[in-house]
mmCIF file of C-alpha atoms in Angstrom:
data_model
loop_
_atom_site.group_PDB
_atom_site.id
_atom_site.type_symbol
_atom_site.label_atom_id
_atom_site.label_comp_id
_atom_site.label_asym_id
_atom_site.label_seq_id
_atom_site.Cartn_x
_atom_site.Cartn_y
_atom_site.Cartn_z
ATOM 1 C CA MET A 114 -99.654 90.284 114.025
ATOM 2 C CA PRO A 115 -97.094 91.704 116.674
ATOM 3 C CA THR A 116 -98.214 95.202 118.709
ATOM 4 C CA ILE A 117 -95.347 98.252 118.161
ATOM 5 C CA LEU A 118 -95.320 100.499 120.693
ATOM 6 C CA VAL A 119 -94.257 104.263 119.317
ATOM 7 C CA ALA A 120 -92.906 106.253 121.980
ATOM 8 C CA ASP A 121 -92.006 109.989 120.461
ATOM 9 C CA ASP A 122 -93.538 113.402 121.413
ATOM 10 C CA ASP A 123 -93.713 114.740 118.121
ATOM 11 C CA ALA A 124 -97.081 113.602 116.855
ATOM 12 C CA ASN A 125 -96.403 114.133 113.100
ATOM 13 C CA ILE A 126 -93.295 111.485 113.605
ATOM 14 C CA ARG A 127 -95.767 109.305 115.319
ATOM 15 C CA GLU A 128 -98.503 109.233 112.634
ATOM 16 C CA LEU A 129 -96.139 108.349 109.985
ATOM 17 C CA VAL A 130 -94.265 105.826 111.760
ATOM 18 C CA CYS A 131 -98.057 103.784 112.493
ATOM 19 C CA LEU A 132 -98.823 104.357 109.166
ATOM 20 C CA PHE A 133 -96.162 102.391 107.547
ATOM 21 C CA LEU A 134 -96.208 99.494 110.599
ATOM 22 C CA ARG A 135 -99.921 99.543 110.339
ATOM 23 C CA ASN A 136 -100.008 99.229 106.267
ATOM 24 C CA ASP A 137 -97.333 96.751 106.982
ATOM 25 C CA GLY A 138 -99.973 94.540 108.950
ATOM 26 C CA PHE A 139 -98.521 95.388 112.447
ATOM 27 C CA THR A 140 -101.157 96.701 115.372
ATOM 28 C CA THR A 141 -99.501 99.988 117.026
ATOM 29 C CA VAL A 142 -100.030 101.872 120.054
ATOM 30 C CA GLU A 143 -99.224 105.177 121.324
ATOM 31 C CA ALA A 144 -97.230 107.655 124.071
ATOM 32 C CA ALA A 145 -96.106 110.538 124.112
ATOM 33 C CA ASP A 146 -93.172 110.757 126.235
ATOM 34 C CA GLY A 147 -91.559 108.390 128.288
ATOM 35 C CA LYS A 148 -94.040 108.063 131.092
ATOM 36 C CA GLU A 149 -97.088 107.077 129.307
ATOM 37 C CA ALA A 150 -94.943 104.697 127.271
ATOM 38 C CA LEU A 151 -94.614 102.750 130.775
ATOM 39 C CA ASP A 152 -98.279 102.989 131.721
ATOM 40 C CA VAL A 153 -99.561 102.166 127.813
ATOM 41 C CA TYR A 154 -97.045 98.661 128.253
ATOM 42 C CA ALA A 155 -98.054 98.219 131.953
ATOM 43 C CA SER A 156 -101.727 97.989 130.652
ATOM 44 C CA THR A 157 -101.413 96.840 126.835
ATOM 45 C CA HIS A 158 -99.654 93.114 125.186
ATOM 46 C CA VAL A 159 -96.129 94.922 123.493
ATOM 47 C CA ASP A 160 -94.011 93.257 121.365
ATOM 48 C CA LEU A 161 -91.796 95.632 120.391
ATOM 49 C CA VAL A 162 -91.364 99.500 121.543
ATOM 50 C CA VAL A 163 -89.996 102.528 118.924
ATOM 51 C CA LEU A 164 -88.858 105.211 121.481
ATOM 52 C CA ASP A 165 -87.370 108.460 120.600
ATOM 53 C CA ILE A 166 -84.518 109.712 122.858
ATOM 54 C CA MET A 167 -85.467 113.679 123.791
ATOM 55 C CA MET A 168 -89.063 113.265 125.016
ATOM 56 C CA PRO A 169 -90.490 115.326 128.222
ATOM 57 C CA VAL A 170 -91.404 114.322 131.212
ATOM 58 C CA MET A 171 -89.126 111.174 130.702
ATOM 59 C CA ASP A 172 -86.169 110.674 128.239
ATOM 60 C CA GLY A 173 -85.432 107.534 125.985
ATOM 61 C CA TRP A 174 -82.911 106.789 127.802
ATOM 62 C CA THR A 175 -84.686 106.523 131.390
ATOM 63 C CA LEU A 176 -87.314 104.680 129.487
ATOM 64 C CA CYS A 177 -85.272 101.934 127.882
ATOM 65 C CA LYS A 178 -83.502 101.401 131.247
ATOM 66 C CA GLU A 179 -86.968 101.194 132.832
ATOM 67 C CA LEU A 180 -88.078 99.048 130.082
ATOM 68 C CA ARG A 181 -85.264 96.704 129.736
ATOM 69 C CA ARG A 182 -85.792 96.625 133.573
ATOM 70 C CA ALA A 183 -89.246 95.168 133.223
ATOM 71 C CA ASN A 184 -88.843 92.728 130.401
ATOM 72 C CA PRO A 185 -85.214 92.345 129.410
ATOM 73 C CA ASP A 186 -86.417 90.485 126.162
ATOM 74 C CA LEU A 187 -88.528 92.677 124.823
ATOM 75 C CA PRO A 188 -87.052 94.392 121.468
ATOM 76 C CA LEU A 189 -86.641 98.192 121.280
ATOM 77 C CA LEU A 190 -85.684 100.202 118.445
ATOM 78 C CA MET A 191 -84.505 103.665 119.177
ATOM 79 C CA LEU A 192 -84.563 106.956 117.082
ATOM 80 C CA THR A 193 -82.313 109.830 117.564
ATOM 81 C CA ALA A 194 -82.185 112.838 116.010
ATOM 82 C CA LYS A 195 -78.322 112.996 115.557
ATOM 83 C CA GLY A 196 -75.897 110.308 114.519
ATOM 84 C CA GLU A 197 -73.205 110.665 117.516
ATOM 85 C CA THR A 198 -71.354 107.529 118.526
ATOM 86 C CA TRP A 199 -71.567 108.077 122.100
ATOM 87 C CA GLU A 200 -75.251 108.305 121.566
ATOM 88 C CA LYS A 201 -75.051 105.127 120.024
ATOM 89 C CA VAL A 202 -72.944 103.466 122.549
ATOM 90 C CA LYS A 203 -74.516 105.103 125.559
ATOM 91 C CA GLY A 204 -78.180 103.322 124.063
ATOM 92 C CA PHE A 205 -76.686 99.965 123.575
ATOM 93 C CA GLU A 206 -75.464 100.316 126.973
ATOM 94 C CA LEU A 207 -78.419 100.813 128.675
ATOM 95 C CA GLY A 208 -80.172 97.729 126.326
ATOM 96 C CA THR A 209 -81.574 98.994 123.096
ATOM 97 C CA ASP A 210 -81.329 96.467 120.423
ATOM 98 C CA ASP A 211 -80.720 99.002 117.107
ATOM 99 C CA TYR A 212 -81.025 102.393 116.261
ATOM 100 C CA LEU A 213 -82.102 104.998 113.227
ATOM 101 C CA THR A 214 -81.233 108.182 112.773
ATOM 102 C CA LYS A 215 -84.165 110.646 112.104
ATOM 103 C CA PRO A 216 -85.058 112.055 109.389
ATOM 104 C CA PHE A 217 -85.165 108.309 108.486
ATOM 105 C CA ASP A 218 -86.846 106.088 105.459
ATOM 106 C CA PRO A 219 -90.001 104.839 106.819
ATOM 107 C CA LEU A 220 -89.682 101.443 104.983
ATOM 108 C CA GLU A 221 -86.377 100.892 106.255
ATOM 109 C CA LEU A 222 -87.398 100.993 109.670
ATOM 110 C CA THR A 223 -90.659 98.543 108.979
ATOM 111 C CA VAL A 224 -87.725 96.308 107.919
ATOM 112 C CA ARG A 225 -85.516 97.017 110.965
ATOM 113 C CA VAL A 226 -88.489 96.034 113.397
ATOM 114 C CA LYS A 227 -89.617 93.085 111.200
ATOM 115 C CA ALA A 228 -85.573 91.863 111.710
ATOM 116 C CA LEU A 229 -85.680 92.789 115.223
ATOM 117 C CA LEU A 230 -88.502 90.472 115.867
ATOM 118 C CA LYS A 231 -87.063 87.759 114.286
ATOM 119 C CA ARG A 232 -83.797 87.947 116.376
ATOM 120 C CA TYR A 233 -86.005 87.925 119.138
ATOM 121 C CA ARG A 234 -87.641 84.852 117.995
ATOM 122 C CA ILE A 235 -83.674 83.034 117.507
ATOM 123 C CA GLY A 236 -82.615 83.854 120.470
ATOM 124 C CA SER A 237 -85.274 82.717 122.795
ATOM 125 C CA THR A 238 -84.531 78.926 121.442
ATOM 126 C CA GLN A 239 -81.884 76.924 122.831
ATOM 127 C CA THR A 240 -80.272 75.963 119.370
ATOM 128 C CA ILE A 241 -79.395 78.524 116.897
ATOM 129 C CA GLN A 242 -78.526 77.415 113.399
ATOM 130 C CA LEU A 243 -76.133 79.306 111.627
ATOM 131 C CA GLY A 244 -76.199 77.872 107.391
ATOM 132 C CA SER A 245 -74.737 74.435 108.277
ATOM 133 C CA VAL A 246 -73.051 75.570 111.827
ATOM 134 C CA THR A 247 -75.561 74.789 115.089
ATOM 135 C CA LEU A 248 -74.757 75.690 118.211
ATOM 136 C CA ASP A 249 -76.476 73.758 120.810
ATOM 137 C CA ARG A 250 -76.765 75.797 124.493
ATOM 138 C CA GLN A 251 -77.769 72.638 126.260
ATOM 139 C CA SER A 252 -75.042 70.495 125.525
ATOM 140 C CA TYR A 253 -72.336 73.321 124.637
ATOM 141 C CA LYS A 254 -71.891 71.404 121.225
ATOM 142 C CA VAL A 255 -70.994 73.140 118.131
ATOM 143 C CA THR A 256 -71.332 71.202 114.559
ATOM 144 C CA ARG A 257 -70.454 71.870 111.327
ATOM 145 C CA GLY A 258 -72.183 69.875 109.076
ATOM 146 C CA THR A 259 -71.099 66.089 110.533
ATOM 147 C CA ASP A 260 -68.644 67.448 112.145
ATOM 148 C CA SER A 261 -68.342 68.148 115.564
ATOM 149 C CA ILE A 262 -66.254 71.655 116.729
ATOM 150 C CA THR A 263 -64.822 72.108 120.695
ATOM 151 C CA LEU A 264 -65.156 75.737 121.780
ATOM 152 C CA PRO A 265 -63.786 76.726 125.314
ATOM 153 C CA LEU A 266 -67.100 77.475 127.251
ATOM 154 C CA LYS A 267 -66.523 81.297 126.950
ATOM 155 C CA GLU A 268 -65.608 81.159 123.534
ATOM 156 C CA PHE A 269 -69.130 79.370 123.188
ATOM 157 C CA GLU A 270 -71.168 81.658 125.276
ATOM 158 C CA LEU A 271 -69.823 84.943 122.930
ATOM 159 C CA LEU A 272 -70.849 82.784 119.754
ATOM 160 C CA TYR A 273 -74.018 82.122 121.446
ATOM 161 C CA LYS A 274 -74.653 85.734 122.613
ATOM 162 C CA LEU A 275 -74.016 87.073 119.362
ATOM 163 C CA ALA A 276 -75.406 84.318 116.714
ATOM 164 C CA GLY A 277 -78.827 84.278 119.336
ATOM 165 C CA THR A 278 -79.298 88.185 117.367
ATOM 166 C CA PRO A 279 -77.629 88.626 114.479
ATOM 167 C CA GLY A 280 -76.805 92.159 113.712
ATOM 168 C CA GLN A 281 -76.896 93.779 116.534
ATOM 169 C CA VAL A 282 -74.106 95.297 118.333
ATOM 170 C CA TYR A 283 -72.926 94.616 121.145
ATOM 171 C CA THR A 284 -70.653 96.440 123.518
ATOM 172 C CA ARG A 285 -67.499 95.293 124.698
ATOM 173 C CA GLU A 286 -68.800 96.297 128.188
ATOM 174 C CA GLN A 287 -71.701 94.517 127.641
ATOM 175 C CA LEU A 288 -70.428 91.376 126.323
ATOM 176 C CA ILE A 289 -67.981 91.344 129.548
ATOM 177 C CA ASP A 290 -70.910 92.017 131.764
ATOM 178 C CA GLN A 291 -73.043 89.082 130.430
ATOM 179 C CA ILE A 292 -70.672 86.335 129.919
ATOM 180 C CA TRP A 293 -67.579 87.140 132.414
ATOM 181 C CA GLY A 294 -70.035 88.833 135.058
ATOM 182 C CA MET A 295 -70.237 91.769 136.420
ATOM 183 C CA ASP A 296 -67.467 91.358 139.184
ATOM 184 C CA TYR A 297 -64.651 90.459 135.999
ATOM 185 C CA ALA A 298 -61.710 92.629 137.070
ATOM 186 C CA GLY A 299 -59.596 91.825 133.528
ATOM 187 C CA ASP A 300 -59.309 93.767 130.736
ATOM 188 C CA ASN A 301 -61.829 94.336 128.406
ATOM 189 C CA ARG A 302 -59.900 93.825 126.082
ATOM 190 C CA THR A 303 -60.064 89.931 126.479
ATOM 191 C CA ILE A 304 -63.180 89.973 124.029
ATOM 192 C CA ASP A 305 -60.979 91.112 121.252
ATOM 193 C CA VAL A 306 -58.880 88.138 121.977
ATOM 194 C CA HIS A 307 -62.034 85.662 122.003
ATOM 195 C CA ILE A 308 -62.779 87.151 118.966
ATOM 196 C CA LYS A 309 -59.566 86.994 117.251
ATOM 197 C CA ARG A 310 -59.847 82.912 118.013
ATOM 198 C CA LEU A 311 -63.874 82.516 116.691
ATOM 199 C CA ARG A 312 -62.770 84.476 113.151
ATOM 200 C CA GLU A 313 -59.501 81.955 113.090
ATOM 201 C CA ARG A 314 -61.857 79.014 114.133
ATOM 202 C CA PHE A 315 -64.201 79.466 111.635
ATOM 203 C CA ALA A 316 -62.320 81.336 108.897
ATOM 204 C CA THR A 317 -63.749 79.180 106.151
ATOM 205 C CA ALA A 318 -67.405 79.207 107.243
ATOM 206 C CA PRO A 319 -69.808 81.004 104.516
ATOM 207 C CA ASP A 320 -72.445 80.719 106.933
ATOM 208 C CA PHE A 321 -71.657 84.074 109.393
ATOM 209 C CA ARG A 322 -69.025 86.516 109.879
ATOM 210 C CA ILE A 323 -68.347 87.939 113.334
ATOM 211 C CA GLU A 324 -67.620 92.038 112.347
ATOM 212 C CA THR A 325 -65.941 94.574 114.147
ATOM 213 C CA VAL A 326 -68.341 97.987 114.296
ATOM 214 C CA ARG A 327 -66.119 101.056 114.757
ATOM 215 C CA GLY A 328 -66.490 102.789 117.724
ATOM 216 C CA LEU A 329 -69.214 100.547 119.405
ATOM 217 C CA GLY A 330 -68.128 96.494 119.714
ATOM 218 C CA TYR A 331 -68.796 93.624 117.652
ATOM 219 C CA ARG A 332 -72.197 92.132 115.987
ATOM 220 C CA LEU A 333 -72.563 88.802 113.764
ATOM 221 C CA GLU A 334 -73.933 88.779 110.463
ATOM 222 C CA ALA A 335 -75.530 85.622 109.140
ATOM 223 C CA TYR A 336 -76.035 84.763 105.480
ATOM 224 C CA GLU A 337 -78.610 82.580 104.403
#
């Protein structure tokens, strides 16, 4: 089973999180601050990190940034004592994949951990299946059943990005940087235009939906 690193300065929170994760079959390792978490990550194979924001020595913001720099494909789940939108936005911009606000239901945390691990397995492939819709990154082809759908390159890249990690929220700035490039000088509202076109193209598709997350950005929800 995957190994989960739990980084939180509250020993009771670490104990609770690790207990529920181990009960679900996961292996856990712990860290009491961001610096210790980096040391553990450097010496242990870790498949996912659960990290708190407010920690001594090195806070969760810095830890998230350092982990993402070390491994762009490492799933990160951030814990926060507050539910303010700006904290969520900052977390997503630094590279976290999901968040939970304290106090949280430990059962929900294990469900989100499993979902994140599943997303990253999907994201590591070159072909993504969304029900009857198939996205092939190697050929840039989209098929729905036996029908072929032609998408402009940026629309394909945007859909592929969202579909690669279903349920993950991306800010407009993240999507611009990752698809158009950091040197893009246009208006980031171009994302809204491309999202609108994708919604229109797949309006009748029962397989997925691109949702607007108010104040944050967009996410794709896939239906089994």
